[in-house]
Coordinates of C-alpha atoms and ligand atoms in Angstrom, one line a residue:
M26 CA 1.7 -31.0 -12.9
A27 CA -1.5 -29.5 -11.1
V28 CA -0.9 -27.2 -8.7
A29 CA -2.8 -28.3 -5.6
T30 CA -6.1 -26.3 -5.1
A31 CA -5.8 -25.5 -1.8
T32 CA -9.3 -24.2 -0.9
T33 CA -12.2 -26.0 -1.2
S34 CA -14.4 -23.5 1.2
S35 CA -14.1 -20.4 3.4
N36 CA -13.3 -20.6 6.5
E37 CA -11.7 -24.4 6.9
K38 CA -8.1 -26.3 5.7
A39 CA -8.5 -28.2 3.0
S40 CA -6.7 -31.8 3.0
V41 CA -4.0 -31.6 0.5
A42 CA -2.4 -34.4 -1.3
P43 CA 0.7 -36.0 0.2
G44 CA 3.7 -34.4 -1.8
S45 CA 1.4 -32.1 -4.2
Q46 CA 2.6 -28.6 -4.8
T47 CA 0.6 -24.9 -4.3
D48 CA 1.8 -21.5 -5.2
G49 CA 2.0 -17.7 -4.4
F50 CA -1.1 -16.9 -5.8
H51 CA -2.9 -19.9 -4.2
L52 CA -1.3 -19.9 -0.8
L53 CA -2.7 -15.6 -1.0
I54 CA -6.3 -17.0 -1.7
D55 CA -6.2 -19.2 0.9
A56 CA -5.4 -17.3 3.6
L57 CA -7.9 -14.2 2.6
R58 CA -11.1 -16.9 2.6
L59 CA -9.8 -18.9 5.6
N60 CA -10.2 -15.7 7.4
G61 CA -13.7 -15.1 5.9
I62 CA -12.8 -13.0 3.5
E63 CA -14.6 -13.8 -0.7
T64 CA -14.7 -10.7 -2.4
I65 CA -12.4 -8.8 -4.1
Y66 CA -12.3 -5.1 -5.6
N67 CA -9.9 -5.4 -8.1
V68 CA -8.7 -4.0 -11.6
P69 CA -6.6 -6.3 -13.5
G70 CA -2.6 -5.6 -14.9
I71 CA 1.0 -6.1 -14.3
P72 CA 1.3 -8.9 -12.1
I73 CA -2.3 -9.7 -10.4
T74 CA -4.2 -10.2 -13.2
D75 CA -3.9 -14.1 -12.9
L76 CA -3.7 -13.8 -9.1
G77 CA -8.0 -12.2 -9.7
R78 CA -8.5 -15.0 -12.6
Y79 CA -7.8 -17.8 -9.6
A80 CA -9.1 -15.9 -7.5
Q81 CA -12.7 -16.0 -9.0
A82 CA -11.8 -19.4 -10.4
Q83 CA -11.6 -21.0 -6.5
G84 CA -14.9 -19.6 -5.7
M85 CA -14.1 -15.9 -4.8
R86 CA -15.9 -12.5 -6.0
V87 CA -13.4 -10.5 -7.9
L88 CA -15.5 -7.2 -8.9
S89 CA -13.2 -6.7 -12.2
F90 CA -12.9 -1.6 -12.1
R91 CA -12.2 0.6 -14.6
H92 CA -10.3 2.8 -12.3
E93 CA -8.4 2.0 -9.1
Q94 CA -9.4 4.5 -8.0
H95 CA -12.4 3.0 -8.0
A96 CA -12.3 -0.2 -6.9
G97 CA -10.5 0.6 -3.3
Y98 CA -13.4 3.8 -2.2
A99 CA -15.9 0.0 -3.1
A100 CA -13.6 -1.4 -0.7
A101 CA -13.6 0.9 1.8
A102 CA -17.1 1.2 1.9
A103 CA -17.3 -2.6 1.3
G104 CA -15.1 -2.5 5.4
F105 CA -17.9 0.2 6.6
L106 CA -20.8 -1.6 5.5
T107 CA -20.2 -5.5 6.8
K108 CA -17.1 -5.0 9.6
K109 CA -14.9 -6.8 8.2
P110 CA -10.8 -5.5 5.6
G111 CA -12.7 -4.6 2.2
V112 CA -9.7 -5.7 -0.1
C113 CA -9.1 -4.3 -2.8
M114 CA -6.4 -4.8 -5.5
T115 CA -4.4 -3.3 -8.0
V116 CA -0.9 -3.1 -10.5
S117 CA 2.0 -1.5 -9.1
A118 CA 3.0 2.0 -9.0
P119 CA 0.7 3.7 -11.5
G120 CA -2.6 1.1 -10.0
F121 CA -0.7 1.2 -6.7
L122 CA -0.8 5.5 -6.5
N123 CA -4.1 5.1 -7.8
G124 CA -5.6 2.9 -5.0
L125 CA -4.4 4.9 -1.7
T126 CA -6.1 7.8 -2.4
A127 CA -8.9 5.3 -1.6
L128 CA -6.2 3.6 1.5
A129 CA -7.0 7.0 2.6
H130 CA -9.2 7.9 2.9
A131 CA -10.9 4.9 4.3
T132 CA -7.9 5.3 7.4
T133 CA -9.4 8.6 7.8
N134 CA -12.4 7.9 7.9
C135 CA -11.9 4.9 10.9
W136 CA -12.7 1.3 8.4
P137 CA -11.1 -1.4 7.3
M138 CA -9.3 -2.4 4.1
I139 CA -6.6 -4.0 3.0
L140 CA -4.6 -2.4 -0.3
I141 CA -2.9 -5.8 -2.2
S142 CA -0.7 -5.0 -5.2
G143 CA 1.5 -6.0 -7.4
S144 CA 5.1 -4.7 -7.1
S145 CA 8.0 -4.7 -9.5
E146 CA 11.6 -6.3 -8.2
R147 CA 13.1 -6.2 -5.0
E148 CA 16.6 -6.2 -6.1
I149 CA 15.9 -3.6 -9.1
V150 CA 13.6 -1.6 -6.9
D151 CA 16.0 -0.6 -3.9
L152 CA 19.0 -0.4 -6.6
Q153 CA 16.8 2.0 -8.7
R154 CA 17.7 0.5 -11.9
G155 CA 14.9 1.2 -13.2
D156 CA 12.7 -1.4 -13.4
Y157 CA 9.1 -1.4 -14.9
E158 CA 7.4 0.5 -13.4
E159 CA 9.6 0.8 -10.3
M160 CA 8.8 2.2 -6.8
D161 CA 9.4 1.6 -3.3
Q162 CA 5.5 1.0 -3.0
L163 CA 6.0 0.5 0.6
A164 CA 7.9 3.5 2.0
I165 CA 4.8 5.1 -0.3
A166 CA 2.0 3.8 1.2
R167 CA 3.2 3.8 5.3
P168 CA 2.0 7.8 6.0
H169 CA -2.1 7.1 4.0
C170 CA -2.4 3.9 6.3
K171 CA -1.8 2.5 9.1
A172 CA 0.3 -0.1 8.8
A173 CA 2.1 -1.3 6.1
Y174 CA 3.7 -5.0 5.2
R175 CA 5.4 -6.6 2.3
I176 CA 5.8 -10.3 1.9
L177 CA 8.7 -11.8 0.3
H178 CA 9.3 -15.8 1.3
A179 CA 5.2 -18.4 0.6
E180 CA 5.5 -19.4 3.9
D181 CA 4.9 -15.7 4.9
I182 CA 1.9 -15.1 3.4
G183 CA 0.3 -16.2 6.4
L184 CA 1.3 -14.4 8.7
G185 CA 1.4 -11.1 6.5
V186 CA -2.4 -11.8 6.0
A187 CA -3.4 -12.2 9.4
R188 CA -1.4 -9.5 10.2
A189 CA -2.8 -7.0 7.7
I190 CA -6.4 -8.4 8.5
R191 CA -5.6 -8.4 12.6
A192 CA -4.3 -4.7 12.0
A193 CA -7.1 -3.0 9.8
L194 CA -9.8 -4.7 12.8
T195 CA -8.1 -3.8 15.9
G196 CA -8.9 -1.1 17.8
R197 CA -9.5 2.1 15.7
P198 CA -10.1 0.0 12.3
G199 CA -7.9 1.8 9.1
G200 CA -6.2 0.4 6.7
V201 CA -3.5 -1.1 5.7
Y202 CA -1.4 -2.1 2.5
L203 CA -0.1 -5.6 1.6
D204 CA 3.1 -5.2 -0.6
V205 CA 2.9 -8.4 -3.1
P206 CA 6.2 -8.4 -5.5
G207 CA 5.1 -10.0 -8.3
A208 CA 8.0 -12.8 -7.5
L209 CA 6.0 -13.5 -4.6
L210 CA 3.6 -15.0 -6.5
G211 CA 5.2 -17.7 -9.0
Q212 CA 7.1 -19.3 -5.6
V213 CA 6.1 -22.5 -5.3
M214 CA 6.6 -24.9 -2.6
D215 CA 4.1 -27.9 -0.3
A216 CA 1.1 -27.8 -0.3
A217 CA 0.8 -28.9 3.0
E218 CA 3.8 -26.9 4.1
G219 CA 1.6 -23.9 2.8
Q220 CA -1.0 -24.8 4.3
K221 CA 0.3 -25.1 8.1
S222 CA 1.9 -22.0 7.3
L223 CA -2.1 -19.7 7.1
I224 CA -3.7 -18.5 10.1
E225 CA -7.4 -18.2 10.5
V226 CA -7.6 -15.1 13.4
V227 CA -8.6 -15.5 16.4
D228 CA -10.2 -12.5 17.8
P229 CA -9.5 -10.0 15.9
S230 CA -11.2 -6.9 17.0
P231 CA -11.7 -7.6 21.0
A232 CA -14.1 -6.3 23.0
S233 CA -12.5 -3.2 25.0
V234 CA -14.6 -2.4 27.8
P235 CA -15.1 0.6 29.9
G236 CA -13.3 0.7 33.5
P237 CA -16.0 1.4 36.2
D238 CA -14.7 4.8 37.6
A239 CA -15.0 5.6 33.6
V240 CA -18.5 4.4 33.7
S241 CA -19.0 6.4 37.1
R242 CA -17.8 9.4 36.2
A243 CA -19.8 9.4 32.7
V244 CA -23.0 8.8 34.7
E245 CA -22.7 12.0 36.8
V246 CA -21.3 14.1 34.4
L247 CA -24.8 13.1 32.4
K248 CA -27.0 13.2 35.5
S249 CA -26.2 16.8 36.5
A250 CA -27.5 17.9 32.4
K251 CA -29.8 20.2 31.8
K252 CA -30.1 20.6 28.1
P253 CA -28.1 16.9 27.5
L254 CA -27.2 16.8 23.5
I255 CA -26.0 13.3 22.2
I256 CA -24.0 13.6 18.6
L257 CA -24.3 10.2 17.1
G258 CA -21.4 9.2 15.0
K259 CA -20.2 6.6 12.1
G260 CA -18.0 4.4 14.5
A261 CA -21.6 4.2 15.7
A262 CA -23.5 2.4 12.8
Y263 CA -19.9 1.0 11.8
A264 CA -20.2 -0.5 15.5
Q265 CA -23.1 -2.7 14.9
C266 CA -25.4 -2.6 18.0
D267 CA -27.7 -0.4 16.7
D268 CA -30.0 -2.5 19.5
K269 CA -28.4 -0.7 22.7
V270 CA -27.4 2.1 20.5
R271 CA -30.5 2.9 19.9
Q272 CA -32.3 2.0 23.6
L273 CA -29.3 4.0 25.0
V274 CA -30.0 7.1 23.7
E275 CA -34.4 6.0 24.4
T276 CA -33.0 5.5 28.0
L277 CA -31.2 8.8 28.6
G278 CA -34.1 10.4 26.5
F279 CA -31.7 13.3 25.1
P280 CA -32.2 15.0 21.8
Y281 CA -29.4 13.5 19.5
L282 CA -27.8 14.9 16.5
P283 CA -27.0 12.2 13.9
M284 CA -23.7 12.4 12.1
S285 CA -24.5 11.7 8.6
M286 CA -23.2 8.6 8.4
A287 CA -25.1 7.9 11.1
K288 CA -28.6 8.3 10.1
G289 CA -31.1 5.7 10.1
L290 CA -28.9 4.6 13.8
L291 CA -33.0 5.0 14.3
P292 CA -35.3 6.4 11.9
D293 CA -34.3 10.4 11.2
T294 CA -38.3 10.4 12.3
H295 CA -37.6 9.4 16.0
P296 CA -39.1 12.2 17.8
Q297 CA -35.9 12.9 19.6
C298 CA -33.8 13.3 16.4
S299 CA -33.3 16.8 16.6
S300 CA -31.8 17.1 12.8
A301 CA -33.5 20.0 12.2
A302 CA -33.1 21.5 15.5
R303 CA -29.0 21.5 14.1
S304 CA -28.7 25.2 15.8
L305 CA -30.3 25.3 18.6
V306 CA -29.4 22.7 20.2
L307 CA -25.5 22.4 19.8
K308 CA -25.3 26.1 21.0
D309 CA -28.0 25.9 23.9
S310 CA -27.4 22.3 25.3
D311 CA -24.8 22.2 28.1
C312 CA -23.6 19.0 27.8
V313 CA -23.5 17.4 24.5
F314 CA -22.5 13.3 24.9
L315 CA -20.3 12.4 21.9
I316 CA -21.4 8.4 20.6
G317 CA -18.6 6.9 17.9
A318 CA -18.2 10.8 16.3
R319 CA -15.0 12.9 16.6
L320 CA -15.4 17.0 16.9
N321 CA -13.6 17.5 13.8
W322 CA -14.1 20.7 11.4
L323 CA -17.4 18.4 10.3
L324 CA -18.1 19.6 13.8
S325 CA -17.0 22.9 14.0
H326 CA -14.2 21.0 15.9
G327 CA -16.6 21.7 19.2
Q328 CA -16.6 25.1 19.2
G329 CA -17.3 29.2 17.6
K330 CA -20.2 30.7 17.3
S331 CA -22.6 27.7 16.4
W332 CA -22.0 26.3 19.6
G333 CA -22.9 28.8 22.2
E334 CA -20.4 30.8 24.7
K335 CA -17.3 29.6 25.0
G336 CA -16.7 26.9 27.8
A337 CA -20.2 26.5 28.8
K338 CA -20.5 23.4 27.8
K339 CA -19.1 19.5 28.3
F340 CA -18.2 16.7 26.6
V341 CA -18.5 13.0 27.1
Q342 CA -16.7 11.2 24.5
I343 CA -17.0 7.3 23.7
D344 CA -14.3 6.4 20.7
I345 CA -12.3 3.3 20.7
E346 CA -9.6 5.5 20.1
P347 CA -7.9 7.3 23.4
S348 CA -6.0 9.9 21.3
E349 CA -9.5 11.5 20.5
M350 CA -9.6 12.7 23.4
D351 CA -9.1 15.9 23.9
S352 CA -8.3 16.6 20.5
N353 CA -10.5 19.6 20.5
Q354 CA -12.3 20.0 24.0
K355 CA -11.5 19.2 26.9
I356 CA -13.4 15.8 28.0
S357 CA -15.1 15.9 31.3
A358 CA -16.0 12.2 30.7
P359 CA -13.9 9.7 27.8
L360 CA -14.9 6.2 27.6
I361 CA -12.3 5.0 26.2
G362 CA -13.7 1.0 24.8
D363 CA -15.9 -0.3 21.7
I364 CA -19.0 1.3 21.4
E365 CA -21.4 -2.1 22.2
S366 CA -18.8 -2.7 26.1
C367 CA -18.9 1.5 26.6
A368 CA -23.7 1.5 26.2
T369 CA -23.7 -1.6 27.5
A370 CA -22.1 -0.7 31.0
L371 CA -23.7 2.5 30.9
L372 CA -27.6 0.9 30.7
D373 CA -26.0 -1.2 33.5
A374 CA -24.6 1.7 35.8
I375 CA -27.7 3.5 35.6
G376 CA -30.6 1.4 36.2
D377 CA -34.3 1.2 35.4
N378 CA -34.4 4.8 37.8
W379 CA -32.7 7.8 34.8
Q380 CA -34.1 11.1 35.2
K381 CA -34.9 12.2 32.1
P382 CA -33.6 15.7 31.1
S383 CA -36.7 18.6 31.7
E384 CA -39.7 18.9 29.4
E385 CA -38.2 22.7 28.9
W386 CA -35.2 21.1 27.1
T387 CA -36.9 18.3 25.3
G388 CA -40.4 20.4 24.7
A389 CA -38.1 23.0 23.2
V390 CA -35.8 21.7 20.9
R391 CA -39.6 19.1 20.1
D392 CA -41.4 22.3 19.1
K393 CA -38.1 24.0 16.7
V394 CA -37.6 20.5 15.5
E395 CA -42.0 20.4 14.3
G396 CA -41.9 24.3 13.1
N397 CA -38.6 24.2 11.1
I398 CA -40.2 20.5 9.2
A399 CA -43.4 22.5 8.3
K400 CA -42.2 25.0 6.9
M401 CA -39.6 23.1 4.9
A402 CA -42.8 20.3 3.8
P403 CA -44.6 22.4 1.1
R404 CA -41.4 23.7 -0.9
L405 CA -40.6 19.7 -0.8
Q406 CA -44.1 19.0 -3.0
N407 CA -43.4 21.6 -5.8
N408 CA -43.6 20.6 -9.3
N409 CA -41.7 23.7 -11.0
V410 CA -39.4 23.0 -14.0
P411 CA -37.2 23.2 -13.9
M412 CA -36.5 21.9 -10.9
N413 CA -35.1 23.5 -7.7
Y414 CA -32.8 20.8 -5.0
Q415 CA -35.8 21.1 -2.8
G416 CA -38.2 19.2 -5.1
A417 CA -35.9 17.4 -6.5
L418 CA -35.2 15.6 -3.9
G419 CA -38.1 15.9 -2.1
A420 CA -39.3 12.8 -4.6
L421 CA -36.2 11.2 -3.7
K422 CA -37.6 11.5 -0.2
R423 CA -41.1 9.7 -1.2
A424 CA -39.2 7.4 -2.6
I425 CA -37.0 6.2 0.0
A426 CA -39.8 6.7 2.7
E427 CA -41.8 4.6 0.8
N428 CA -38.6 1.8 0.4
P429 CA -36.8 2.2 3.7
D430 CA -34.0 -0.9 2.8
T431 CA -32.3 0.8 -0.1
I432 CA -29.0 2.3 0.5
V433 CA -28.5 6.2 -0.3
V434 CA -25.1 6.8 -2.0
N435 CA -24.3 10.9 -2.0
E436 CA -22.3 13.2 -3.3
G437 CA -21.4 16.8 -4.4
A438 CA -21.7 20.0 -2.6
N439 CA -25.8 21.5 -3.7
A440 CA -26.8 17.9 -4.3
L441 CA -24.6 16.8 -0.8
D442 CA -25.9 19.7 1.5
Q443 CA -29.5 19.7 0.6
A444 CA -30.1 15.6 -0.2
R445 CA -28.5 15.4 3.9
S446 CA -30.9 17.4 5.2
I447 CA -33.7 17.0 2.7
V448 CA -33.9 13.0 2.4
D449 CA -34.2 11.3 5.5
I450 CA -33.1 7.5 6.6
H451 CA -34.7 4.9 8.4
K452 CA -32.3 2.1 9.4
P453 CA -29.0 1.6 9.9
R454 CA -25.9 1.7 7.2
K455 CA -28.1 2.7 4.7
R456 CA -25.9 5.9 3.5
L457 CA -23.1 6.6 2.0
D458 CA -21.4 9.9 1.5
V459 CA -18.7 11.1 0.9
G460 CA -16.9 11.5 4.0
T461 CA -14.9 13.2 6.9
W462 CA -12.3 14.1 4.2
G463 CA -15.6 15.4 1.4
I464 CA -13.9 13.3 -1.4
M465 CA -15.2 13.9 -4.7
G466 CA -15.8 10.8 -6.9
I467 CA -16.7 8.4 -3.8
G468 CA -20.2 7.5 -5.5
M469 CA -19.9 4.8 -8.5
G470 CA -17.2 2.6 -6.1
S471 CA -19.0 2.5 -2.9
A472 CA -22.7 2.2 -5.3
V473 CA -21.3 -0.9 -6.3
A474 CA -20.1 -1.7 -2.3
A475 CA -23.1 -2.0 -1.5
A476 CA -25.1 -3.3 -4.2
V477 CA -22.9 -6.4 -3.7
E478 CA -22.3 -6.9 0.1
T479 CA -25.8 -6.5 0.5
G480 CA -27.9 -7.2 -2.2
N481 CA -30.2 -4.8 -1.3
Q482 CA -31.4 -1.3 -4.2
V483 CA -29.1 1.6 -3.8
L484 CA -30.2 5.3 -5.2
A485 CA -27.0 7.2 -5.3
I486 CA -28.1 11.1 -5.7
E487 CA -25.4 12.7 -7.9
G488 CA -23.8 16.0 -8.0
D489 CA -22.8 15.9 -12.5
S490 CA -19.9 17.5 -11.1
A491 CA -19.3 14.2 -8.3
F492 CA -20.6 11.9 -11.1
G493 CA -17.7 13.3 -13.0
F494 CA -15.0 11.6 -11.4
C495 CA -16.5 8.0 -11.4
G496 CA -19.0 8.4 -14.4
M497 CA -17.0 5.1 -16.2
E498 CA -17.9 3.4 -13.8
I499 CA -21.7 2.5 -15.0
E500 CA -20.0 0.7 -17.0
T501 CA -18.6 -1.8 -14.1
V502 CA -22.8 -0.8 -12.8
C503 CA -24.1 -2.4 -15.8
R504 CA -21.5 -5.6 -16.9
Y505 CA -22.9 -6.9 -13.2
N506 CA -26.1 -5.9 -13.6
L507 CA -26.3 -4.0 -10.0
P508 CA -29.8 -2.9 -8.0
V509 CA -28.2 0.8 -8.7
C510 CA -30.1 3.5 -10.1
I511 CA -27.8 6.7 -10.1
V512 CA -30.1 10.2 -10.2
I513 CA -27.8 12.9 -11.6
M514 CA -28.8 16.4 -10.5
N515 CA -27.9 18.5 -13.7
N516 CA -27.1 22.1 -13.3
N517 CA -24.9 22.5 -15.9
G518 CA -21.4 22.9 -13.9
I519 CA -19.8 22.3 -10.2
Y520 CA -22.0 24.7 -7.4
R521 CA -24.4 26.8 -10.0
G522 CA -24.0 26.2 -13.9
D523 CA -24.3 29.7 -14.9
G524 CA -20.6 31.3 -13.9
E525 CA -19.4 33.5 -16.2
N526 CA -15.7 33.8 -17.5
W527 CA -15.0 37.1 -15.8
S528 CA -12.3 37.6 -18.8
G529 CA -14.7 38.2 -21.3
G530 CA -12.4 35.5 -23.6
E531 CA -14.3 32.4 -24.4
D532 CA -13.5 30.2 -22.9
P533 CA -15.8 29.1 -20.8
A534 CA -16.1 29.9 -16.8
T535 CA -14.3 27.3 -14.0
T536 CA -17.1 25.9 -12.7
V537 CA -19.6 25.3 -15.5
F538 CA -19.5 21.7 -18.4
V539 CA -21.3 21.4 -21.1
E540 CA -24.5 22.6 -20.8
D541 CA -28.2 20.5 -21.5
S542 CA -25.4 17.1 -21.6
R543 CA -27.2 13.5 -21.3
Y544 CA -25.9 11.7 -19.0
D545 CA -28.6 9.5 -19.6
M546 CA -27.5 8.2 -22.7
M547 CA -24.0 7.2 -21.6
M548 CA -25.5 4.4 -19.5
Q549 CA -27.5 3.6 -22.8
A550 CA -24.9 3.4 -24.4
F551 CA -23.3 -0.1 -21.9
G552 CA -27.1 -1.2 -21.8
G553 CA -28.3 -0.3 -19.1
V554 CA -31.8 1.8 -18.7
G555 CA -31.3 5.8 -19.2
V556 CA -33.3 8.6 -18.2
H557 CA -34.0 12.6 -19.2
V558 CA -36.1 14.2 -17.0
T559 CA -37.2 17.0 -16.1
S560 CA -39.8 17.4 -13.1
P561 CA -40.5 16.2 -9.6
D562 CA -43.2 14.1 -10.7
E563 CA -41.1 12.2 -13.7
L564 CA -37.8 11.4 -11.6
K565 CA -40.2 10.2 -8.4
Q566 CA -41.3 8.0 -11.9
A567 CA -38.6 6.8 -13.0
V568 CA -36.8 6.4 -9.4
D569 CA -39.8 3.9 -9.2
A570 CA -39.6 1.6 -12.0
A571 CA -35.8 1.7 -11.2
F572 CA -37.3 -0.1 -7.7
A573 CA -39.4 -1.4 -9.3
S574 CA -36.9 -3.1 -12.0
R575 CA -33.5 -3.8 -10.3
K576 CA -32.3 -3.0 -13.8
P577 CA -29.1 0.1 -13.7
T578 CA -30.6 3.0 -14.7
L579 CA -30.2 6.2 -14.7
I580 CA -31.6 9.0 -14.5
N581 CA -30.9 12.6 -15.7
A582 CA -32.5 15.3 -14.3
V583 CA -32.1 18.6 -15.1
I584 CA -31.8 21.2 -12.5
D585 CA -32.2 25.2 -12.7
P586 CA -28.6 26.0 -13.1
A587 CA -29.4 28.7 -10.7
A588 CA -30.2 27.2 -8.4
G589 CA -27.3 25.8 -6.1
K590 CA -25.1 28.2 -4.6
E591 CA -21.2 28.1 -3.9
S592 CA -19.2 25.1 -2.4
G593 CA -23.3 23.8 -0.8
N594 CA -22.7 24.5 2.8
I595 CA -18.8 24.9 3.4
G596 CA -18.5 28.3 1.3
N597 CA -16.9 29.4 4.7
L598 CA -14.0 27.4 4.0
N599 CA -12.5 28.9 0.8
P600 CA -10.5 31.7 1.6
S601 CA -11.5 34.9 1.1
S602 CA -9.7 37.4 -1.2
V603 CA -9.0 41.7 -0.3
V604 CA -8.6 42.2 -3.5
A605 CA -11.1 40.7 -5.7
Q606 CA -14.3 42.4 -4.8
E607 CA -12.8 45.5 -6.6
R608 CA -10.7 44.2 -9.8
Y609 CA -14.3 41.5 -10.4
P610 CA -17.4 43.7 -10.4
Q611 CA -18.9 39.7 -10.9
A612 CA -17.9 38.8 -7.9
K613 CA -20.5 40.2 -6.0
K614 CA -23.0 38.2 -6.8
I615 CA -21.7 34.9 -5.4
K616 CA -21.3 36.2 -1.5
Ligands
ADP28 P1 -18.6 11.1 12.0 O1 -18.2 11.5 11.5 O2 -19.9 10.1 11.8 O3 -18.4 12.4 13.2 P2 -16.5 10.5 12.2 O4 -15.1 9.2 12.0 O5 -15.5 11.0 13.0 O6 -17.3 9.4 12.7 O7 -15.2 9.5 14.5 C1 -16.2 7.9 14.1 C2 -14.8 7.4 15.4 O8 -15.5 6.3 16.4 C3 -13.6 7.3 15.5 O9 -12.7 9.0 16.3 C4 -13.5 6.4 15.5 O10 -12.1 5.8 16.5 C5 -14.8 5.8 16.0 N1 -14.8 4.5 16.1 C6 -14.9 3.5 15.6 N2 -15.8 1.9 15.3 C7 -15.7 2.0 16.7 C8 -16.0 1.2 17.8 N3 -16.2 -0.3 17.2 N4 -16.2 1.2 19.6 C9 -15.9 2.8 19.5 N5 -15.9 3.5 19.0 C10 -15.1 3.6 17.8
MG29 MG1 -23.6 20.6 -9.9

């Protein structure tokens, strides 16, 4: 007897013939689709191979990767871009562990994601009798995500999926683990009963409106500021209330700094954008208004030299997570709520007579911004061979300005830090990068998700080292024929390509790779377009061609091996050795 196909289209429960049966596989697929989830990022294998097959047969988009970590990074990025949980599916134990890094990454970045992993038999796992890929995955997942659930009975699949979706989306979004023992998938039940057991989650991310006292307190603090600054974080980009955010920023008239994935929420070329005067605004401002941004390490915890005189600033913060307040500095006016509700309440409260900050402050910031941009401009036009980062990224900056719907994916050390400051982003959610942890290897997963979820052209700007963590996924890019153009900033190594072995021995230095590697030839192996370029002009031409054709393309951009610096802009996070300078004469060169 054929298993009933309970699924017709998403978001509706289909009618089933009386007496027909369904099973765990199909209930899981139906439960996801009922909640509008239509895409799965996965790596097939025991026990979920057929689950992927059936999901595809039922009309879901199922994208198979070469390694679970990248399927997971894709799901995480999809969560950020769509405001719906991105779903990653893996096999048991090793596949699960590979996916777990991405689940933790999604949670750390406050992005909704669900990791569904097959697992082996509970009876054997719990008595540690040594099953195929035996592992207590639920217990291992729990500390690395927002919530973790296991489903044991087919009739609970609706409940399990509903709990996973709600947990991922409600309040501060995050990653959820769903444990699916192999035996569950094969369980059979009456199709009509199964249908009734499914749950369509109602209002999974409810509006969270700040109280009136909190709003007037915030208005008072903002009003009293002489040198205010706004910091926009990726929470504000995730919230998808772009017009409201823009209206709030423009009404207040404060200079603003976008965190890396908030770039483009307002165009980086906006007159209030003060990225090019970052040091000045962080140091001299007297009031900082954080909108969906945390005062974590990326903002040096709101303290230290870069933040100016200790205690001289007041902080106002919008965040959906109440416990985020005072995590690093006193928050004088906490606004707990979703960004849209908070921005709306603030705009209502400040009305039409808002006094923008003095020209003395905004003019000084503007002068600094214009001065720094003018200083930088000629360096971004250089056509030097070998290329330095500025010449190469100048070319990419122009390509993005001409194609502002392109989604930029960016990872590396120097390739990340320099691209973040050089390549302007013009529209919201058009930049995906290494996120809160600074992970290397997010590139190809993020690029696949960006292309799949939006249909837009993607430009992945990759350090050669970062690319190495995810490079095999170019086969995935080619297999699905995605409009992804990858530029490898190839300087022959990690940070720099001219490292030396300080022992004088034969082995290469710990930070260098094979000299003059031809990453473009890897792309050709999978039928993609591979191009080798040595000058900014050639690079621009190759990118233009990739954008025009929308073909999977990899450009090997040869960068001067001496162009980078150790750890990019975060060399200060390396511990220092008191004896290195006297033991190794070469150490002086690095600092
Ligand atoms: P960035 O790294 O860009 O500074 P963070 O990841 O540090 O951004 O901060 C994002 C913040 O946004 C988190 O504290 C998260 O709780 C918050 N957030 C996420 N979504 C929303 C939302 N819809 N409304 C309000 N705050 C949100
Ligand atoms: Mg490198």
